Amino acid sequence: MDSISAELLVTMATGAAGEAGRQLWAALSGLVRRRPAAGEEPEPATGEVELASLAEAPHDVARALALSEVLAVRAERDPSFLAGLTRWHEQARRLETGQGDTSNSISGGTQNGPVLQGRDFSGITFNDPGQGGAR
């Protein structure tokens, strides 16, 4: 499994990914706090301390790196945690922002109306009072 990037953890911790990101942060918190099944050896480092630390200072990349590292170590030692973390990471990567290329161009003629160029937009509406009848 790829390591969890500090940028992704910061995005989730700060709420920059919106409601879906907040839900993923809650899911990661639940996964980290999950106790081993009966008969399994408890992990020496579960990630709870690092998770709480990042929650206190969600923009702190060093804290995000510390959480990423302990998640990787725990995943190496605990197959069920690895499975859960892999599923979480697959979902979280779909929301990851700030990475990837975008190419925008407008050509030909005159555009009447709003133009939005960029990447990863959500919750945007355009209200044009000129449409739908005279005022």
PDB file of C-alpha atoms in Angstrom:
ATOM      1  CA  MET A   1       0.000   0.000   0.000  1.00  0.00           C
ATOM      2  CA  ASP A   2       1.171   3.542  -0.742  1.00  0.00           C
ATOM      3  CA  SER A   3       1.850   5.669   2.288  1.00  0.00           C
ATOM      4  CA  ILE A   4      -0.798   8.209   3.200  1.00  0.00           C
ATOM      5  CA  SER A   5       0.446  11.626   2.115  1.00  0.00           C
ATOM      6  CA  ALA A   6       0.736  14.412   4.654  1.00  0.00           C
ATOM      7  CA  GLU A   7      -1.115  16.671   2.226  1.00  0.00           C
ATOM      8  CA  LEU A   8      -4.076  14.293   2.140  1.00  0.00           C
ATOM      9  CA  LEU A   9      -4.157  14.074   5.934  1.00  0.00           C
ATOM     10  CA  VAL A  10      -4.013  17.877   6.238  1.00  0.00           C
ATOM     11  CA  THR A  11      -6.818  18.195   3.686  1.00  0.00           C
ATOM     12  CA  MET A  12      -8.998  15.840   5.709  1.00  0.00           C
ATOM     13  CA  ALA A  13      -8.068  17.307   9.094  1.00  0.00           C
ATOM     14  CA  THR A  14      -8.757  20.898   8.040  1.00  0.00           C
ATOM     15  CA  GLY A  15     -12.093  20.092   6.449  1.00  0.00           C
ATOM     16  CA  ALA A  16     -10.886  21.450   3.106  1.00  0.00           C
ATOM     17  CA  ALA A  17     -12.540  18.525   1.309  1.00  0.00           C
ATOM     18  CA  GLY A  18     -16.019  19.507   2.510  1.00  0.00           C
ATOM     19  CA  GLU A  19     -18.570  17.173   4.048  1.00  0.00           C
ATOM     20  CA  ALA A  20     -17.191  14.097   2.326  1.00  0.00           C
ATOM     21  CA  GLY A  21     -13.760  14.922   3.736  1.00  0.00           C
ATOM     22  CA  ARG A  22     -15.187  15.338   7.231  1.00  0.00           C
ATOM     23  CA  GLN A  23     -16.828  11.929   6.926  1.00  0.00           C
ATOM     24  CA  LEU A  24     -13.547  10.402   5.784  1.00  0.00           C
ATOM     25  CA  TRP A  25     -11.732  12.040   8.711  1.00  0.00           C
ATOM     26  CA  ALA A  26     -14.313  10.504  11.074  1.00  0.00           C
ATOM     27  CA  ALA A  27     -13.855   7.118   9.370  1.00  0.00           C
ATOM     28  CA  LEU A  28     -10.069   7.332   9.778  1.00  0.00           C
ATOM     29  CA  SER A  29     -10.526   8.292  13.428  1.00  0.00           C
ATOM     30  CA  GLY A  30     -12.734   5.253  13.966  1.00  0.00           C
ATOM     31  CA  LEU A  31     -10.271   2.983  12.211  1.00  0.00           C
ATOM     32  CA  VAL A  32      -7.358   4.260  14.280  1.00  0.00           C
ATOM     33  CA  ARG A  33      -9.328   3.863  17.522  1.00  0.00           C
ATOM     34  CA  ARG A  34     -10.453   0.330  16.646  1.00  0.00           C
ATOM     35  CA  ARG A  35      -9.255  -2.143  19.211  1.00  0.00           C
ATOM     36  CA  PRO A  36      -7.681  -5.448  18.178  1.00  0.00           C
ATOM     37  CA  ALA A  37      -9.936  -8.489  18.037  1.00  0.00           C
ATOM     38  CA  ALA A  38      -9.872 -10.912  20.937  1.00  0.00           C
ATOM     39  CA  GLY A  39      -6.594 -12.777  20.991  1.00  0.00           C
ATOM     40  CA  GLU A  40      -4.734 -10.184  18.909  1.00  0.00           C
ATOM     41  CA  GLU A  41      -1.802  -8.384  20.413  1.00  0.00           C
ATOM     42  CA  PRO A  42      -2.448  -4.643  20.991  1.00  0.00           C
ATOM     43  CA  GLU A  43      -0.329  -2.323  18.887  1.00  0.00           C
ATOM     44  CA  PRO A  44       2.357  -0.377  20.747  1.00  0.00           C
ATOM     45  CA  ALA A  45       1.597   2.693  18.612  1.00  0.00           C
ATOM     46  CA  THR A  46      -1.987   2.884  17.374  1.00  0.00           C
ATOM     47  CA  GLY A  47      -1.868   6.378  15.905  1.00  0.00           C
ATOM     48  CA  GLU A  48      -4.359   7.814  18.393  1.00  0.00           C
ATOM     49  CA  VAL A  49      -1.827  10.268  19.822  1.00  0.00           C
ATOM     50  CA  GLU A  50      -0.768  11.441  16.356  1.00  0.00           C
ATOM     51  CA  LEU A  51      -4.384  11.684  15.194  1.00  0.00           C
ATOM     52  CA  ALA A  52      -5.322  13.847  18.198  1.00  0.00           C
ATOM     53  CA  SER A  53      -2.217  15.963  17.693  1.00  0.00           C
ATOM     54  CA  LEU A  54      -3.107  16.662  14.059  1.00  0.00           C
ATOM     55  CA  ALA A  55      -6.710  17.432  15.038  1.00  0.00           C
ATOM     56  CA  GLU A  56      -5.383  20.112  17.423  1.00  0.00           C
ATOM     57  CA  ALA A  57      -3.251  21.732  14.690  1.00  0.00           C
ATOM     58  CA  PRO A  58      -4.717  20.530  11.376  1.00  0.00           C
ATOM     59  CA  HIS A  59      -2.417  22.641   9.170  1.00  0.00           C
ATOM     60  CA  ASP A  60       0.757  21.230  10.759  1.00  0.00           C
ATOM     61  CA  VAL A  61       2.482  19.119   8.099  1.00  0.00           C
ATOM     62  CA  ALA A  62       4.978  17.691  10.615  1.00  0.00           C
ATOM     63  CA  ARG A  63       2.079  16.297  12.668  1.00  0.00           C
ATOM     64  CA  ALA A  64       0.517  14.888   9.490  1.00  0.00           C
ATOM     65  CA  LEU A  65       3.817  13.189   8.617  1.00  0.00           C
ATOM     66  CA  ALA A  66       3.998  11.666  12.099  1.00  0.00           C
ATOM     67  CA  LEU A  67       0.478  10.269  11.672  1.00  0.00           C
ATOM     68  CA  SER A  68       1.335   8.929   8.210  1.00  0.00           C
ATOM     69  CA  GLU A  69       4.382   7.137   9.583  1.00  0.00           C
ATOM     70  CA  VAL A  70       2.564   5.474  12.479  1.00  0.00           C
ATOM     71  CA  LEU A  71      -0.273   4.416  10.147  1.00  0.00           C
ATOM     72  CA  ALA A  72       2.281   2.735   7.866  1.00  0.00           C
ATOM     73  CA  VAL A  73       3.928   0.899  10.764  1.00  0.00           C
ATOM     74  CA  ARG A  74       0.594  -0.267  12.136  1.00  0.00           C
ATOM     75  CA  ALA A  75      -0.528  -1.426   8.688  1.00  0.00           C
ATOM     76  CA  GLU A  76       2.639  -3.538   8.367  1.00  0.00           C
ATOM     77  CA  ARG A  77       1.872  -5.303  11.654  1.00  0.00           C
ATOM     78  CA  ASP A  78      -1.915  -5.645  11.500  1.00  0.00           C
ATOM     79  CA  PRO A  79      -3.491  -7.198   8.377  1.00  0.00           C
ATOM     80  CA  SER A  80      -7.041  -6.172   9.316  1.00  0.00           C
ATOM     81  CA  PHE A  81      -5.902  -2.591   9.903  1.00  0.00           C
ATOM     82  CA  LEU A  82      -4.107  -2.676   6.545  1.00  0.00           C
ATOM     83  CA  ALA A  83      -7.315  -3.789   4.824  1.00  0.00           C
ATOM     84  CA  GLY A  84      -9.338  -1.017   6.457  1.00  0.00           C
ATOM     85  CA  LEU A  85      -6.698   1.612   5.797  1.00  0.00           C
ATOM     86  CA  THR A  86      -6.413   0.544   2.156  1.00  0.00           C
ATOM     87  CA  ARG A  87     -10.191   0.926   1.674  1.00  0.00           C
ATOM     88  CA  TRP A  88     -10.093   4.315   3.420  1.00  0.00           C
ATOM     89  CA  HIS A  89      -7.162   5.486   1.292  1.00  0.00           C
ATOM     90  CA  GLU A  90      -8.913   4.493  -1.942  1.00  0.00           C
ATOM     91  CA  GLN A  91     -11.929   6.607  -0.969  1.00  0.00           C
ATOM     92  CA  ALA A  92      -9.828   9.519   0.267  1.00  0.00           C
ATOM     93  CA  ARG A  93      -7.704   9.720  -2.868  1.00  0.00           C
ATOM     94  CA  ARG A  94     -10.840  10.442  -4.870  1.00  0.00           C
ATOM     95  CA  LEU A  95     -11.306  13.627  -2.842  1.00  0.00           C
ATOM     96  CA  GLU A  96      -7.683  14.685  -2.622  1.00  0.00           C
ATOM     97  CA  THR A  97      -7.236  18.243  -3.775  1.00  0.00           C
ATOM     98  CA  GLY A  98      -4.228  20.292  -4.728  1.00  0.00           C
ATOM     99  CA  GLN A  99      -2.644  17.631  -6.876  1.00  0.00           C
ATOM    100  CA  GLY A 100      -3.023  16.878 -10.529  1.00  0.00           C
ATOM    101  CA  ASP A 101      -2.969  18.848 -13.697  1.00  0.00           C
ATOM    102  CA  THR A 102      -5.662  20.991 -15.165  1.00  0.00           C
ATOM    103  CA  SER A 103      -5.804  22.675 -18.509  1.00  0.00           C
ATOM    104  CA  ASN A 104      -8.349  25.379 -19.287  1.00  0.00           C
ATOM    105  CA  SER A 105      -8.961  27.236 -22.501  1.00  0.00           C
ATOM    106  CA  ILE A 106     -11.673  29.394 -23.981  1.00  0.00           C
ATOM    107  CA  SER A 107     -11.695  30.019 -27.685  1.00  0.00           C
ATOM    108  CA  GLY A 108     -13.904  31.258 -30.419  1.00  0.00           C
ATOM    109  CA  GLY A 109     -16.413  34.029 -30.137  1.00  0.00           C
ATOM    110  CA  THR A 110     -17.919  35.738 -27.167  1.00  0.00           C
ATOM    111  CA  GLN A 111     -18.990  33.878 -24.059  1.00  0.00           C
ATOM    112  CA  ASN A 112     -22.140  35.184 -22.439  1.00  0.00           C
ATOM    113  CA  GLY A 113     -22.348  34.122 -18.846  1.00  0.00           C
ATOM    114  CA  PRO A 114     -20.040  33.042 -16.087  1.00  0.00           C
ATOM    115  CA  VAL A 115     -16.863  31.180 -16.885  1.00  0.00           C
ATOM    116  CA  LEU A 116     -15.143  29.191 -14.205  1.00  0.00           C
ATOM    117  CA  GLN A 117     -11.721  27.710 -14.781  1.00  0.00           C
ATOM    118  CA  GLY A 118      -9.884  25.486 -12.376  1.00  0.00           C
ATOM    119  CA  ARG A 119     -10.157  22.083 -10.772  1.00  0.00           C
ATOM    120  CA  ASP A 120     -12.138  20.273  -8.041  1.00  0.00           C
ATOM    121  CA  PHE A 121     -15.204  22.506  -7.778  1.00  0.00           C
ATOM    122  CA  SER A 122     -18.243  21.627  -5.732  1.00  0.00           C
ATOM    123  CA  GLY A 123     -21.372  23.358  -4.486  1.00  0.00           C
ATOM    124  CA  ILE A 124     -21.279  26.117  -7.089  1.00  0.00           C
ATOM    125  CA  THR A 125     -24.390  27.778  -8.466  1.00  0.00           C
ATOM    126  CA  PHE A 126     -24.831  30.616 -10.897  1.00  0.00           C
ATOM    127  CA  ASN A 127     -27.846  32.849 -10.682  1.00  0.00           C
ATOM    128  CA  ASP A 128     -28.391  35.105 -13.655  1.00  0.00           C
ATOM    129  CA  PRO A 129     -31.240  37.526 -12.962  1.00  0.00           C
ATOM    130  CA  GLY A 130     -31.429  38.230 -16.709  1.00  0.00           C
ATOM    131  CA  GLN A 131     -32.697  34.727 -17.469  1.00  0.00           C
ATOM    132  CA  GLY A 132     -36.244  33.589 -17.009  1.00  0.00           C
ATOM    133  CA  GLY A 133     -38.150  36.749 -17.809  1.00  0.00           C
ATOM    134  CA  ALA A 134     -38.064  40.521 -17.520  1.00  0.00           C
ATOM    135  CA  ARG A 135     -37.664  42.265 -14.201  1.00  0.00           C
TER     136      ARG A 135
END
